[in-house]
Coordinates of C-alpha atoms in Angstrom, one line a residue:
M1 CA -3.8 -24.1 -16.6
T2 CA -6.8 -22.8 -18.4
T3 CA -10.0 -24.8 -18.9
K4 CA -9.4 -24.9 -22.7
K5 CA -5.9 -26.4 -22.2
K6 CA -7.2 -28.9 -19.7
L7 CA -9.9 -30.0 -22.1
K8 CA -7.2 -31.1 -24.5
S9 CA -5.4 -33.3 -22.0
K10 CA -8.3 -34.7 -19.9
N11 CA -11.3 -36.9 -20.6
S12 CA -14.6 -35.1 -20.9
S13 CA -16.1 -37.9 -18.9
S14 CA -15.4 -39.4 -15.5
Q15 CA -13.2 -42.2 -14.3
M16 CA -14.8 -45.6 -13.6
F17 CA -15.5 -47.1 -10.2
F18 CA -18.4 -49.2 -8.9
F19 CA -19.7 -48.5 -5.5
G20 CA -21.9 -51.0 -3.9
V21 CA -23.5 -49.5 -0.9
L22 CA -25.1 -52.0 1.5
G23 CA -28.0 -50.6 3.5
L24 CA -30.6 -52.3 5.7
A25 CA -32.3 -53.9 2.8
I26 CA -30.9 -52.1 -0.3
I27 CA -27.8 -52.6 -2.3
C28 CA -27.1 -49.5 -4.4
F29 CA -24.7 -49.9 -7.3
I30 CA -23.3 -47.0 -9.3
G31 CA -21.3 -47.6 -12.4
I32 CA -18.9 -45.0 -13.9
M33 CA -17.6 -45.5 -17.4
L34 CA -13.8 -45.3 -18.0
L35 CA -12.6 -44.0 -21.3
S36 CA -10.0 -46.2 -22.9
N37 CA -7.4 -43.5 -23.1
M38 CA -7.6 -42.5 -19.5
Q39 CA -4.4 -42.8 -17.4
K40 CA -4.6 -44.0 -13.8
T41 CA -2.4 -42.5 -11.1
G42 CA -1.9 -43.3 -7.5
D43 CA 0.0 -46.7 -7.6
S44 CA -0.2 -48.4 -4.2
N45 CA 3.6 -48.1 -3.9
A46 CA 3.7 -44.4 -4.7
S47 CA 4.4 -41.9 -2.0
A48 CA 1.4 -40.2 -0.5
A49 CA 0.3 -36.8 -1.9
T50 CA 0.6 -33.9 0.5
F51 CA -2.4 -31.6 0.7
G52 CA -2.8 -28.3 2.5
Y53 CA -6.1 -29.0 4.3
Q54 CA -6.4 -25.6 5.9
H55 CA -9.0 -23.3 4.3
Q56 CA -10.7 -26.1 2.5
P57 CA -14.4 -27.1 2.9
Y58 CA -14.7 -30.3 5.0
L59 CA -17.1 -32.5 6.9
G60 CA -16.3 -34.5 10.0
Q61 CA -14.3 -34.3 13.1
K62 CA -10.9 -32.6 13.0
N63 CA -9.3 -35.4 15.0
A64 CA -10.5 -38.1 12.6
P65 CA -7.7 -40.5 11.8
V66 CA -8.4 -40.6 8.0
K67 CA -8.8 -37.7 5.5
I68 CA -10.5 -38.3 2.2
V69 CA -10.2 -35.7 -0.5
E70 CA -12.7 -35.8 -3.4
F71 CA -11.8 -33.9 -6.6
G72 CA -15.0 -33.1 -8.5
D73 CA -16.5 -30.9 -11.2
Y74 CA -20.0 -29.5 -10.7
K75 CA -20.9 -30.2 -14.4
C76 CA -19.8 -33.9 -14.1
P77 CA -22.9 -36.2 -14.1
I78 CA -21.0 -38.9 -12.4
C79 CA -20.0 -36.6 -9.6
K80 CA -23.7 -35.8 -9.2
N81 CA -24.6 -39.5 -9.2
F82 CA -21.9 -40.1 -6.6
N83 CA -23.1 -37.2 -4.4
D84 CA -26.7 -38.4 -4.6
T85 CA -26.4 -42.1 -4.2
V86 CA -23.0 -43.0 -2.7
F87 CA -22.0 -40.1 -0.5
P88 CA -24.8 -40.5 2.0
A89 CA -23.4 -43.9 2.9
I90 CA -19.9 -42.4 3.3
D91 CA -21.4 -39.8 5.5
K92 CA -23.2 -42.4 7.6
D93 CA -20.5 -45.0 7.8
L94 CA -17.3 -43.0 7.9
I95 CA -17.8 -39.3 8.6
K96 CA -20.5 -39.4 11.3
T97 CA -18.7 -42.2 13.0
G98 CA -15.6 -40.1 13.5
K99 CA -13.4 -42.1 11.3
V100 CA -13.1 -39.8 8.3
Q101 CA -12.7 -36.1 7.7
Y102 CA -14.0 -35.4 4.2
Y103 CA -12.8 -32.7 1.9
F104 CA -13.9 -31.4 -1.5
M105 CA -11.5 -29.9 -4.0
N106 CA -12.2 -28.6 -7.4
D107 CA -11.2 -30.0 -10.8
P108 CA -13.2 -27.9 -13.2
F109 CA -12.4 -29.3 -16.7
I110 CA -15.6 -30.2 -18.5
Y111 CA -16.7 -26.8 -19.8
T112 CA -16.3 -23.0 -19.3
D113 CA -19.0 -22.9 -16.6
S114 CA -17.2 -25.6 -14.7
T115 CA -14.6 -23.1 -13.7
R116 CA -17.3 -20.4 -13.0
A117 CA -19.2 -22.8 -10.7
A118 CA -16.0 -23.8 -8.9
L119 CA -15.0 -20.2 -8.3
F120 CA -18.5 -19.3 -7.1
A121 CA -18.4 -22.2 -4.7
E122 CA -15.0 -21.1 -3.4
T123 CA -16.5 -17.6 -2.8
V124 CA -19.4 -19.1 -0.9
F125 CA -17.0 -21.0 1.3
Q126 CA -14.8 -18.1 2.0
E127 CA -17.5 -15.5 2.5
L128 CA -20.3 -17.6 4.3
G129 CA -18.4 -20.5 5.8
N130 CA -18.3 -24.3 5.8
D131 CA -22.0 -25.0 6.4
A132 CA -23.2 -22.6 3.7
F133 CA -20.7 -24.2 1.3
W134 CA -22.0 -27.7 1.7
K135 CA -25.6 -26.5 1.3
F136 CA -24.7 -24.8 -1.9
H137 CA -22.6 -27.8 -3.0
N138 CA -25.6 -30.2 -2.7
Q139 CA -28.0 -27.7 -4.2
L140 CA -25.9 -27.1 -7.2
Y141 CA -25.6 -30.8 -7.9
S142 CA -29.4 -31.1 -7.6
E143 CA -29.7 -28.4 -10.2
Q144 CA -27.6 -30.3 -12.8
P145 CA -29.8 -31.2 -15.8
A146 CA -30.3 -34.9 -16.5
D147 CA -29.6 -34.4 -20.3
S148 CA -25.9 -34.9 -21.0
K149 CA -26.1 -32.3 -23.8
Y150 CA -25.8 -29.6 -21.1
E151 CA -22.2 -30.7 -20.3
K152 CA -21.1 -28.7 -23.3
I153 CA -23.5 -25.8 -22.8
D154 CA -22.6 -22.7 -20.8
L155 CA -25.4 -23.2 -18.3
Y156 CA -24.1 -22.0 -14.9
S157 CA -24.1 -18.3 -15.4
A158 CA -23.4 -15.9 -12.5
S159 CA -27.1 -15.3 -12.2
F160 CA -27.9 -19.0 -12.3
L161 CA -25.4 -19.6 -9.5
E162 CA -26.7 -16.7 -7.4
K163 CA -30.3 -18.0 -7.8
T164 CA -29.1 -21.5 -6.8
L165 CA -27.4 -20.1 -3.7
S166 CA -30.5 -18.1 -2.7
K167 CA -32.4 -21.3 -2.3
V168 CA -30.2 -22.3 0.7
V169 CA -29.1 -19.0 2.3
S170 CA -30.7 -15.6 2.8
Q171 CA -31.1 -13.2 -0.1
T172 CA -28.7 -10.8 1.6
D173 CA -26.0 -13.5 1.8
S174 CA -26.5 -14.6 -1.8
E175 CA -26.2 -11.0 -3.1
K176 CA -23.1 -10.6 -1.0
V177 CA -21.5 -13.6 -2.5
A178 CA -22.5 -12.5 -6.0
Q179 CA -20.8 -9.1 -5.6
V180 CA -17.6 -10.6 -4.3
F181 CA -17.6 -13.2 -7.0
K182 CA -17.4 -10.5 -9.6
T183 CA -14.0 -9.4 -8.2
N184 CA -12.4 -12.8 -8.6
K185 CA -11.2 -12.4 -5.0
Y186 CA -10.8 -16.1 -4.4
Q187 CA -9.2 -17.1 -7.6
S188 CA -6.1 -18.1 -5.7
A189 CA -8.1 -20.6 -3.7
L190 CA -9.3 -22.3 -6.9
D191 CA -5.8 -22.2 -8.3
K192 CA -4.6 -24.1 -5.3
D193 CA -7.0 -26.9 -6.0
T194 CA -6.1 -27.1 -9.7
S195 CA -2.4 -27.1 -8.8
Y196 CA -3.0 -30.4 -7.1
V197 CA -4.8 -31.7 -10.1
N198 CA -1.8 -30.8 -12.3
Q199 CA 0.8 -32.1 -9.9
L200 CA -0.9 -35.4 -9.4
G201 CA -2.0 -35.9 -13.0
I202 CA -5.6 -36.4 -12.1
S203 CA -7.4 -37.4 -15.3
G204 CA -11.1 -37.7 -14.4
T205 CA -13.7 -36.9 -11.8
P206 CA -14.6 -37.9 -9.3
T207 CA -11.1 -38.9 -8.0
F208 CA -10.4 -39.7 -4.4
F209 CA -7.4 -39.7 -2.1
V210 CA -7.3 -41.5 1.3
N211 CA -4.6 -40.0 3.5
G212 CA -2.9 -38.9 0.4
K213 CA -3.1 -42.2 -1.5
Q214 CA -5.3 -42.4 -4.6
F215 CA -8.2 -44.8 -4.3
N216 CA -8.3 -47.0 -7.4
G217 CA -10.7 -49.6 -6.1
N218 CA -13.9 -50.9 -7.8
S219 CA -16.3 -51.2 -4.8
Y220 CA -17.5 -49.4 -1.8
Q221 CA -16.1 -52.2 0.4
E222 CA -12.7 -51.6 -1.1
L223 CA -13.0 -48.0 0.0
I224 CA -14.0 -49.1 3.5
D225 CA -11.0 -51.4 3.6
M226 CA -8.7 -48.7 2.5
V227 CA -10.0 -46.3 5.1
N228 CA -9.7 -49.0 7.8
K229 CA -6.1 -49.7 6.9
A230 CA -5.3 -46.0 6.8
A231 CA -6.8 -45.6 10.3
I232 CA -4.7 -48.4 11.7
K233 CA -1.5 -46.8 10.4
K234 CA -2.4 -43.7 12.2

């Protein structure tokens, strides 16, 4: 499905959830607005989604009992906020403890350069590997402008993406990725991600699945609880 078609059927903003992250002395809350016409999927009684986890970027141990999949858009400001403020707690509490293997999949729907950024990230992963992907992933979110007007501006040009990548890998590697990117070599990898989006009726970013079940909770503790239950079932 093209980006233009997806824009007609999906919200231009992200789904709502509230993550309360409890640290040693800090409680961090992040609020995400839910548009009134958004449809939620992933009923607790629904069968679990089946993902092909091979050849997808991930963090964590391969033998972790729980797999979390995040669907995100690099132009999504809520995805950036999540990555900056909530993901570090997930990394500390769930990934580094060996409980969760965490995957990122693309749902590029906000604007034209959402798709460009997603394909470039796929190229980074396929050409340079998992570690380089996550460095680029974090750097690209850090480059996202604070002003929401840029959501509908074609900002992430090929040269912008190459420059962003060059901040975390060698110039030689960034030039290599840029050249391969021009060939659309890994379009099929991106198409695989968007096929899940279409099959599952995902209607906003970020959206999460825990061992194939969509997370529809409202707090970080609810995510912890869902992970713990999923781990017991394994």
